[in-house]
Coordinates of C-alpha atoms and ligand atoms in Angstrom, one line a residue:
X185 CA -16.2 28.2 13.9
X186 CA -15.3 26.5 10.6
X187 CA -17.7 25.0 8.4
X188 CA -18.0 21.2 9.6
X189 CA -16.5 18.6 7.2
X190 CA -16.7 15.2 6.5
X191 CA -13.0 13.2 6.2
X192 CA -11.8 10.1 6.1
X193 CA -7.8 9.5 7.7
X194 CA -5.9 6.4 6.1
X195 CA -3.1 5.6 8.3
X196 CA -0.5 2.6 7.4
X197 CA 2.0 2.8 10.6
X198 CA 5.5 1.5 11.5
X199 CA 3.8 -1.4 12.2
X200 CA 3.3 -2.4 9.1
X201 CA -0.3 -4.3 9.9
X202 CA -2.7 -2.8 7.9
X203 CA -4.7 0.4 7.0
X204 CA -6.3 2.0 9.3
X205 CA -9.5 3.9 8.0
X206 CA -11.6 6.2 10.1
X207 CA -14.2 8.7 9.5
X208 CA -14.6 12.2 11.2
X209 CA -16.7 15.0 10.9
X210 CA -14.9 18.5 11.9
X211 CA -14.3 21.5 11.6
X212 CA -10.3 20.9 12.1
X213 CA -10.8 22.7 15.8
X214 CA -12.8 22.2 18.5
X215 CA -15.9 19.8 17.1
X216 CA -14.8 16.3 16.9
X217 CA -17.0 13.1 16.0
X218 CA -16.5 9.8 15.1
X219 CA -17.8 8.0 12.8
X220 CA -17.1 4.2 12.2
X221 CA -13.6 2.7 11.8
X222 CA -12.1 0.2 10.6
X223 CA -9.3 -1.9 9.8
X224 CA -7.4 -3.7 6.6
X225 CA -5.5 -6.2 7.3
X226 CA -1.6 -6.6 5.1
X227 CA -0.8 -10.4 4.0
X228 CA 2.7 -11.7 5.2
X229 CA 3.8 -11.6 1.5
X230 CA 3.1 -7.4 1.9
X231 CA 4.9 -6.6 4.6
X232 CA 7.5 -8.6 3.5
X233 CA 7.4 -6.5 0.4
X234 CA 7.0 -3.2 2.5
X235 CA 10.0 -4.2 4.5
X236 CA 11.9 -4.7 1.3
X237 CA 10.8 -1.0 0.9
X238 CA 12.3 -0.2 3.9
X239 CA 15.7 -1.7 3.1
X240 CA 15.9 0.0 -0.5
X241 CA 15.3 3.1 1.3
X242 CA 18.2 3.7 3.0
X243 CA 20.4 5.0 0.2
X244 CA 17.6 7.3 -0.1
X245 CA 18.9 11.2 -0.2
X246 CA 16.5 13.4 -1.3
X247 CA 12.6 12.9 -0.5
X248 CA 11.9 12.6 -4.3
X249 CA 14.1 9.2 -5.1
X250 CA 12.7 5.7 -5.4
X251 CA 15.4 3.5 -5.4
X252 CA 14.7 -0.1 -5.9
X253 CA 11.2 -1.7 -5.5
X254 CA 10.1 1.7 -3.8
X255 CA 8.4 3.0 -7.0
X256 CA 6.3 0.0 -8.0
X257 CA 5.6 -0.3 -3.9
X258 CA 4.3 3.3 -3.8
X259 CA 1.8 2.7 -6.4
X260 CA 0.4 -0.8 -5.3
X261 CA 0.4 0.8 -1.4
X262 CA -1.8 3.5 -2.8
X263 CA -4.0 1.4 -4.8
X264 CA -4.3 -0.7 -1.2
X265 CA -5.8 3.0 0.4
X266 CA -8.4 2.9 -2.6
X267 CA -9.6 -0.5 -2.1
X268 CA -9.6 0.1 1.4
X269 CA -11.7 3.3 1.4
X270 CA -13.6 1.6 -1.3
X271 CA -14.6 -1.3 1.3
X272 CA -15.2 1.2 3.9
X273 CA -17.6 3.5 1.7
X274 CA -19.6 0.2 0.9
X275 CA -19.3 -1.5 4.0
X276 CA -20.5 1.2 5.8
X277 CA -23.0 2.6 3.5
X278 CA -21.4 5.8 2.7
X279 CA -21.8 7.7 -0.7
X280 CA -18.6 8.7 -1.8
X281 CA -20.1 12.2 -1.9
X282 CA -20.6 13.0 1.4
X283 CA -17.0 13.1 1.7
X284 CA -15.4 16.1 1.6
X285 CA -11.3 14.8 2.1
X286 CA -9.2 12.0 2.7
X287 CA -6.4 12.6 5.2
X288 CA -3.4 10.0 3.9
X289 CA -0.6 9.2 5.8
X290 CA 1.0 7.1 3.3
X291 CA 3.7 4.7 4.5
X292 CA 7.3 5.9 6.1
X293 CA 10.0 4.5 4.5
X294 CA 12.8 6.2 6.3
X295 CA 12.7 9.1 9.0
X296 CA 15.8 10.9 9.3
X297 CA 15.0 13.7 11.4
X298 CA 19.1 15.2 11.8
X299 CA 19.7 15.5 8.2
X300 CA 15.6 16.8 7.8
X301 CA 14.6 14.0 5.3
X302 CA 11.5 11.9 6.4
X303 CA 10.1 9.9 3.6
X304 CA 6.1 8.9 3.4
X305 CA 6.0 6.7 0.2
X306 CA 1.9 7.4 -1.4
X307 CA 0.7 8.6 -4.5
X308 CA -2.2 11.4 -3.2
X309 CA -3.2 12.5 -6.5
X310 CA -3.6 8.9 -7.3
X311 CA -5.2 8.1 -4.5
X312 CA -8.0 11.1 -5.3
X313 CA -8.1 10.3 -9.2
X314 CA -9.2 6.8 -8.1
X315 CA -11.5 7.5 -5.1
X316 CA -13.2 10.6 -6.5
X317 CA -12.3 12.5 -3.1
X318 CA -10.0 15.0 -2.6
X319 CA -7.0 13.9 -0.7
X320 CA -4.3 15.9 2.0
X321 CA -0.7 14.0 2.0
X322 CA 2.2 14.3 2.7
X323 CA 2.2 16.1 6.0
X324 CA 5.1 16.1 7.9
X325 CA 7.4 17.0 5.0
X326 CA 6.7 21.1 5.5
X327 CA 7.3 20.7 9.7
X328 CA 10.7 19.4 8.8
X329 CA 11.5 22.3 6.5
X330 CA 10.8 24.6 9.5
X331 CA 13.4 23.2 12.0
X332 CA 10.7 20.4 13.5
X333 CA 11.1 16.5 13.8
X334 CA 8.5 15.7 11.2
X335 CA 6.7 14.1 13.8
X336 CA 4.8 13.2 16.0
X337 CA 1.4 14.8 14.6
X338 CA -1.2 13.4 16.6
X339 CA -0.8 15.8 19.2
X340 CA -3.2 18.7 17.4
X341 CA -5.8 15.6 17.5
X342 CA -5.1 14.4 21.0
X343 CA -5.8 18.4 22.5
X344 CA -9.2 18.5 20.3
X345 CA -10.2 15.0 22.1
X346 CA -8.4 16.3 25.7
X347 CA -10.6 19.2 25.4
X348 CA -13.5 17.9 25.3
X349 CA -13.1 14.9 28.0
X350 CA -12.2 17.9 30.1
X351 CA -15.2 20.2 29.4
X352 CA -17.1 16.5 31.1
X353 CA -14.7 17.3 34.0
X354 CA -13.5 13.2 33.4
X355 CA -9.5 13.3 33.7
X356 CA -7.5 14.2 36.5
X357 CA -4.8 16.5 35.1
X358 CA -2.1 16.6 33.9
X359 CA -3.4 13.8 31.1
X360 CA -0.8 12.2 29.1
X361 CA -2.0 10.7 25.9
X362 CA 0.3 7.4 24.9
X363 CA 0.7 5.8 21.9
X364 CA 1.6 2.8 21.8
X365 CA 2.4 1.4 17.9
X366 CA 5.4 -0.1 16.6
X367 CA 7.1 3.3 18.5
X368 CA 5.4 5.0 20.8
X369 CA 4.9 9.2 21.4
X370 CA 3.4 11.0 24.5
X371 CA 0.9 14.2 24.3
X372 CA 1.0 16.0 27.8
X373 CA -1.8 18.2 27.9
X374 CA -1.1 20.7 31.5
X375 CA -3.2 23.6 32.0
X376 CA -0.9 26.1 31.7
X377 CA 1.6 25.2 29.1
X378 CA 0.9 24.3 25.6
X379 CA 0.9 21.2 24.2
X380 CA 4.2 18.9 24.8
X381 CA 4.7 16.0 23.0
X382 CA 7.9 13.8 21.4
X383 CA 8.6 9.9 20.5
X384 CA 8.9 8.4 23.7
X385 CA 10.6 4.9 23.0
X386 CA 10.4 1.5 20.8
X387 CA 6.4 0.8 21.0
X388 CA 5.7 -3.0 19.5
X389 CA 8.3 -3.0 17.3
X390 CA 10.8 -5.4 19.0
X391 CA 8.6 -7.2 20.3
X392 CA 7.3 -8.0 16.7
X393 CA 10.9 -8.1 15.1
X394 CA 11.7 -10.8 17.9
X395 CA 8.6 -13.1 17.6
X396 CA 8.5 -12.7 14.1
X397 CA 12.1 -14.2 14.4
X398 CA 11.7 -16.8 16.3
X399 CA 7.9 -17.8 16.0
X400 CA 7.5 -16.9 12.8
X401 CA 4.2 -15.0 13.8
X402 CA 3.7 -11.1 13.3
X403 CA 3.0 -10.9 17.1
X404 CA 2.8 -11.5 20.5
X405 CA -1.4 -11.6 20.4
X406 CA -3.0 -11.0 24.3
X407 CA 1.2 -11.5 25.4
X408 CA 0.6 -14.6 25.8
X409 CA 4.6 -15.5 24.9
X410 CA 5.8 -12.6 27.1
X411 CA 3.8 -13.7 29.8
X412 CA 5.4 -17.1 29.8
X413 CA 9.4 -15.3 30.6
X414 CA 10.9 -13.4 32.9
X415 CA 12.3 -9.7 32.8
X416 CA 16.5 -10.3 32.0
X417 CA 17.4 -7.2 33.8
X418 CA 20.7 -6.8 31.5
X419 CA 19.0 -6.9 28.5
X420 CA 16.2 -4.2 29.3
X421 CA 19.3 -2.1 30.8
X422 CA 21.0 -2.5 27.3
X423 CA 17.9 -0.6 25.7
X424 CA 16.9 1.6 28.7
X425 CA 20.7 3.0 29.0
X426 CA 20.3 4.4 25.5
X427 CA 21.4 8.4 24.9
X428 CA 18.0 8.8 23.2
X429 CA 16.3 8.5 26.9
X430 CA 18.9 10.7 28.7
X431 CA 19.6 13.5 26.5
X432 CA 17.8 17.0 27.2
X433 CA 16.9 16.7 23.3
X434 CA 13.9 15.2 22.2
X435 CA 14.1 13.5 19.0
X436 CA 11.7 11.7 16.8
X437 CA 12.4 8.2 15.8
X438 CA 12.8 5.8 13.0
X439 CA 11.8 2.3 13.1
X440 CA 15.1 1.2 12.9
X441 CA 16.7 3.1 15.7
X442 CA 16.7 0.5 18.2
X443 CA 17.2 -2.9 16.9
X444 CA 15.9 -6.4 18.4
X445 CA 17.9 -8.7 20.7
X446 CA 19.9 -11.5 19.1
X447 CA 19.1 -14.7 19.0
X448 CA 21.8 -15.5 21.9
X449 CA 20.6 -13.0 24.4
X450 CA 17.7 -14.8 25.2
X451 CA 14.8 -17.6 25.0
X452 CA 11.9 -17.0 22.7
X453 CA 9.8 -16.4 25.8
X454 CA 12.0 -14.4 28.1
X455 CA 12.9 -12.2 25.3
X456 CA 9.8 -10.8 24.7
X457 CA 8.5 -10.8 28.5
X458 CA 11.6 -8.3 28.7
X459 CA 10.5 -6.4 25.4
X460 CA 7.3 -5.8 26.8
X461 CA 8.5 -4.0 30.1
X462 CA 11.5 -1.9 27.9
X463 CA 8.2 -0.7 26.2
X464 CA 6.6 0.3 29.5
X465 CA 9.9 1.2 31.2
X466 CA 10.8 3.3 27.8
X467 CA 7.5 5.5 28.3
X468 CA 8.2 6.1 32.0
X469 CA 11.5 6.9 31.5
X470 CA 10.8 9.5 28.6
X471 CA 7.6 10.8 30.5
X472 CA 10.3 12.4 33.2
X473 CA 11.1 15.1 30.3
X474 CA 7.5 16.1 30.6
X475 CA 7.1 19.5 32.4
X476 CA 4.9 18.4 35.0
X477 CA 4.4 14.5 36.3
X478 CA 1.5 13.2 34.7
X479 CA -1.6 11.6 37.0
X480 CA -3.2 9.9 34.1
X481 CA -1.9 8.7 30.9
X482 CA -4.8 7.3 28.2
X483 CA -3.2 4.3 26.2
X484 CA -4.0 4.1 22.6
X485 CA -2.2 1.6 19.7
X486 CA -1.9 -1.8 19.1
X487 CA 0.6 -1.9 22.6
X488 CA -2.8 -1.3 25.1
X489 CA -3.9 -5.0 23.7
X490 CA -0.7 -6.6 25.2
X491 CA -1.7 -7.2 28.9
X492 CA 2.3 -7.5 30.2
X493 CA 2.8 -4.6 28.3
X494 CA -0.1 -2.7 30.3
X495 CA 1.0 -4.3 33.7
X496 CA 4.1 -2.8 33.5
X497 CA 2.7 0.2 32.5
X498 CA 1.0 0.8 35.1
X499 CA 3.1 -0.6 38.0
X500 CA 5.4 1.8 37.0
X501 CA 2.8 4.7 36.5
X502 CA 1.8 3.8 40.1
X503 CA 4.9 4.2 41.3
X504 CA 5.0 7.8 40.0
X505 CA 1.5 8.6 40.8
X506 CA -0.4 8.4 37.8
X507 CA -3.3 6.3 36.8
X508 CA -3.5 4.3 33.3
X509 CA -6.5 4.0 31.5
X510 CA -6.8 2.6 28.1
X511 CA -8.4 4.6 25.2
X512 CA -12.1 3.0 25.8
X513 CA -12.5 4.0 29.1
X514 CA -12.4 7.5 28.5
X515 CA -14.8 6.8 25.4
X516 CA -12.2 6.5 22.9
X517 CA -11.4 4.2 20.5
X518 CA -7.8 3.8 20.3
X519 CA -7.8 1.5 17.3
X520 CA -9.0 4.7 15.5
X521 CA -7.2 7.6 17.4
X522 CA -4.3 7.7 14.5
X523 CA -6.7 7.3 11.7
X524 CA -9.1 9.5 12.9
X525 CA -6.0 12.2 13.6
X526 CA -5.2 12.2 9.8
X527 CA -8.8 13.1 9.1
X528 CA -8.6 15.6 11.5
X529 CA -5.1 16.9 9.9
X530 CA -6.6 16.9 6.3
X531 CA -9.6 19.5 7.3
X532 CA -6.9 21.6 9.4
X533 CA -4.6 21.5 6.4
X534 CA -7.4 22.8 4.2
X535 CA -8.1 25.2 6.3
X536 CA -4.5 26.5 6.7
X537 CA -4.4 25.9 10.1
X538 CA -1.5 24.6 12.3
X539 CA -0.8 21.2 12.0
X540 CA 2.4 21.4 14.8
X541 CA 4.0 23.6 17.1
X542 CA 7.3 24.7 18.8
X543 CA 6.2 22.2 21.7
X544 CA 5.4 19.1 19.8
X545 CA 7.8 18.7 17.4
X546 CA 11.0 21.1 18.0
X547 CA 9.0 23.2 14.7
X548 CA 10.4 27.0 15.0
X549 CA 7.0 28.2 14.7
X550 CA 3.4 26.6 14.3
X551 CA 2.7 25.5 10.5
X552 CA 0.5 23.9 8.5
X553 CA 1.4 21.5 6.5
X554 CA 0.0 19.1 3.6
X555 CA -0.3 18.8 -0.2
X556 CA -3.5 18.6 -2.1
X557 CA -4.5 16.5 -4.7
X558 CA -7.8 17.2 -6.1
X559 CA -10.2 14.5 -7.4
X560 CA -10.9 16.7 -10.5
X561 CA -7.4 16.9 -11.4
X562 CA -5.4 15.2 -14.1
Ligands
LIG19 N1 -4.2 -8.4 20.4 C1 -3.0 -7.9 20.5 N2 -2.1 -8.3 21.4 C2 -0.9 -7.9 21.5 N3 -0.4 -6.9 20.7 C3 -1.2 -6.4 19.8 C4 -2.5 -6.9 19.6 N4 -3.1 -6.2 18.5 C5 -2.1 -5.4 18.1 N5 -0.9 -5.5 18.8 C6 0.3 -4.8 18.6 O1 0.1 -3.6 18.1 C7 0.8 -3.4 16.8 C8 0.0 -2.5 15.9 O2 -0.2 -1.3 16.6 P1 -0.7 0.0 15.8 O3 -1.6 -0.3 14.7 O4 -1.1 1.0 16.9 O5 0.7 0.5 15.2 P2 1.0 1.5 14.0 O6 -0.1 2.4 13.8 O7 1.4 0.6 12.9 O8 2.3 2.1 14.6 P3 2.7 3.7 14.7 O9 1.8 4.3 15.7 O10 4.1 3.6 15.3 O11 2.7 4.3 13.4 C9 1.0 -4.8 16.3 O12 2.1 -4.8 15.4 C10 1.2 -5.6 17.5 O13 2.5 -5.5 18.0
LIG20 C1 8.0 9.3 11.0 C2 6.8 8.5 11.5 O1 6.1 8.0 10.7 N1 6.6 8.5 12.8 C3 5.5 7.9 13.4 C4 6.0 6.7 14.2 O2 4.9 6.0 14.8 C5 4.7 6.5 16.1 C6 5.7 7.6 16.2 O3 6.7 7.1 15.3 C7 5.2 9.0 15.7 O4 6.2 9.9 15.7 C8 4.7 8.9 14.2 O5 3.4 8.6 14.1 C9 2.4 9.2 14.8 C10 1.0 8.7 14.4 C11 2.4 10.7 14.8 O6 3.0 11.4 13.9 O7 1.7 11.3 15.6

């Protein structure tokens, strides 16, 4: 057993919400637990500045460049992390030295898993110069240079949690973790294969892209517009027919790989009623690459708040056998899970320890991953 450590994971997803900010205390193996979370909200005029980011990324071609706005963005998104931990440290009476690291996702700008360039815009050894705490970043960069997808990396986290929900003798197996944020990944933990895990589908973000569109709000809060329409069979086919659900590869996804409706397919409301079920249909569909058919799948992200999305879900997760439970019924908080799997990451990475493996993202061998910025540095 490792020494136990005290981290805090900063997680800004394809969402493009907030920060996430969670604290753990680890020793990057077996003992996991929580501390308190939290979340910072982004204003409108943020994201719109982050999706500007997005855009100037694509003529992106080497992980280094920062075409456009992405160099000023990368600096005010990390000074956004240190008022965020700042807040958190204070609001939660925490001395800054009682923490050991800071786990930081950063933002992805632009994931390119076929040509091996995944881009996660945050300054780290800013980031630690300004917090006083040491910081891991960067950590999908080093899966990608050995033959993985780059992501997903929450799998390593969702064992450590499976594990020990198992030792209570809680879940029927085999337990599927689900993720559900702007896209959504599966963790299959069996007992006799390793860990499985890939991008199963678009998560929230057509739904958001679609009411943001045409309600000019973020999104669909309880699915309250979704739950006004009706399924258009056509249009979920449109998205459910895609290669990426049929082909015996599994790859990871970029925000932009599926794009929203337009504006003539469908009414505001029937739009995102059909949204929702492409999201539940999309995880069902993917979930029959697993090895095994899963009897329960745990819903985490944003997605497990949208009640159509969930209905689905789990009409369809009946129909295969399985039962869905979200996060907090297995005593998990699946606000946290992705911020608390970047703290998690941070004391693995420190300790040299695998971050992926062959079975979660294609990676030819388990590897570590992770750059360090120290708070001394500089
Ligand atoms: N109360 C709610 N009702 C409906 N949907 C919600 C609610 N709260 C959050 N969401 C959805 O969840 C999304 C945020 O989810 P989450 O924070 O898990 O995503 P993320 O971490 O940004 O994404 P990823 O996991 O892909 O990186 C929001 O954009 C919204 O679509
Ligand atoms: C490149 C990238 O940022 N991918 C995210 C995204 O959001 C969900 C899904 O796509 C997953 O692959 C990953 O995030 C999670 C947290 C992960 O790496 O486990």
């Amino acid at each position: 057993m490792g020494k136990i450590m005290t981290a805090i994971g900063l997680m800004s997803g394809t969402s493009m919400d907030g920060i996430d900010v969670a604290l753990l205390r680890t020793d990057g193996d077996a003992i996991v637990e929580q501390g308190p979370s939290a979340g910072y909200a982004y204003e409108a005029r943020f994201r719109d500045r982050l999706k500007q980011g997005l855009e100037d990324a694509k003529s992106i071609a080497s992980r280094e460049q920062r075409p456009g706005i992405l160099a000023d963005l990368e600096r005010e998104l990390t000074l956004r992390h240190v008022e965020a931990v700042q807040a958190f440290l204070r609001q939660n009476n925490i001395l800054r030295e009682s923490v050991d690291v800071i786990g930081f996702h950063g933002q992805t700008v632009l994931h390119r898993p076929d040509d091996a360039l995944t881009v996660q815009i945050g300054d780290g050894a800013l980031l630690a110069r300004e917090t006083g705490i040491d910081v891991v970043y960067d950590m999908r960069a080093n899966d990608m240079e050995h033959g993985g997808q780059g992501a997903p990396l929450i799998p390593a986290y969702h064992a450590a949690l499976a594990r020990n929900a198992a030792a209570n003798g809680e879940l029927v197996q085999p337990v599927v973790f689900v993720n559900i944020g702007g896209i959504s990944n599966l963790t299959f933990i069996g007992a006799d294969v390793g860990l499985v895990a890939y991008d199963s589908g678009p998560g929230n973000t057509l739904i958001d892209q679609w009411v943001e569109a045409h309600a000019g709000i973020p999104f669909d809060q309880g699915g309250m517009i979704a739950s006004e329409g009706s399924v258009l069979p056509d249009l979920a086919e449109r998205y459910l027919l895609n290669p990426f659900f049929s082909s015996d590869r599994r790859r990871s996804l970029d925000r932009n790989d599926f794009a929203p409706p337009k504006g003539k397919d469908a009414n505001l409301e029937d739009g995102a009623r059909t949204l929702a079920y492409v999201t539940a249909a999309a995880i069902i569909k993917s979930a029959s690459h697993l090895p095994a058919a899963p009897r329960t799948y745990i819903v985490c992200g944003g997605g497990r708040l949208n009640p159509v999305i969930m209905r689905d879900l789990a009409s369809e997760a009946t129909a295969h056998g399985a039962n869905v439970l979200a996060a907090e019924a297995v005593g998990f908080n699946g606000d946290s899970m992705e911020a608390e799997a970047w703290a998690y990451l941070a004391v693995r990475a420190q300790r040299g320890l695998p971050l992926t493996y062959p079975g979660t993202t294609g990676v030819r061998q388990p590897v570590t991953g992770g750059k360090f910025a120290s708070r001394t540095a500089g």
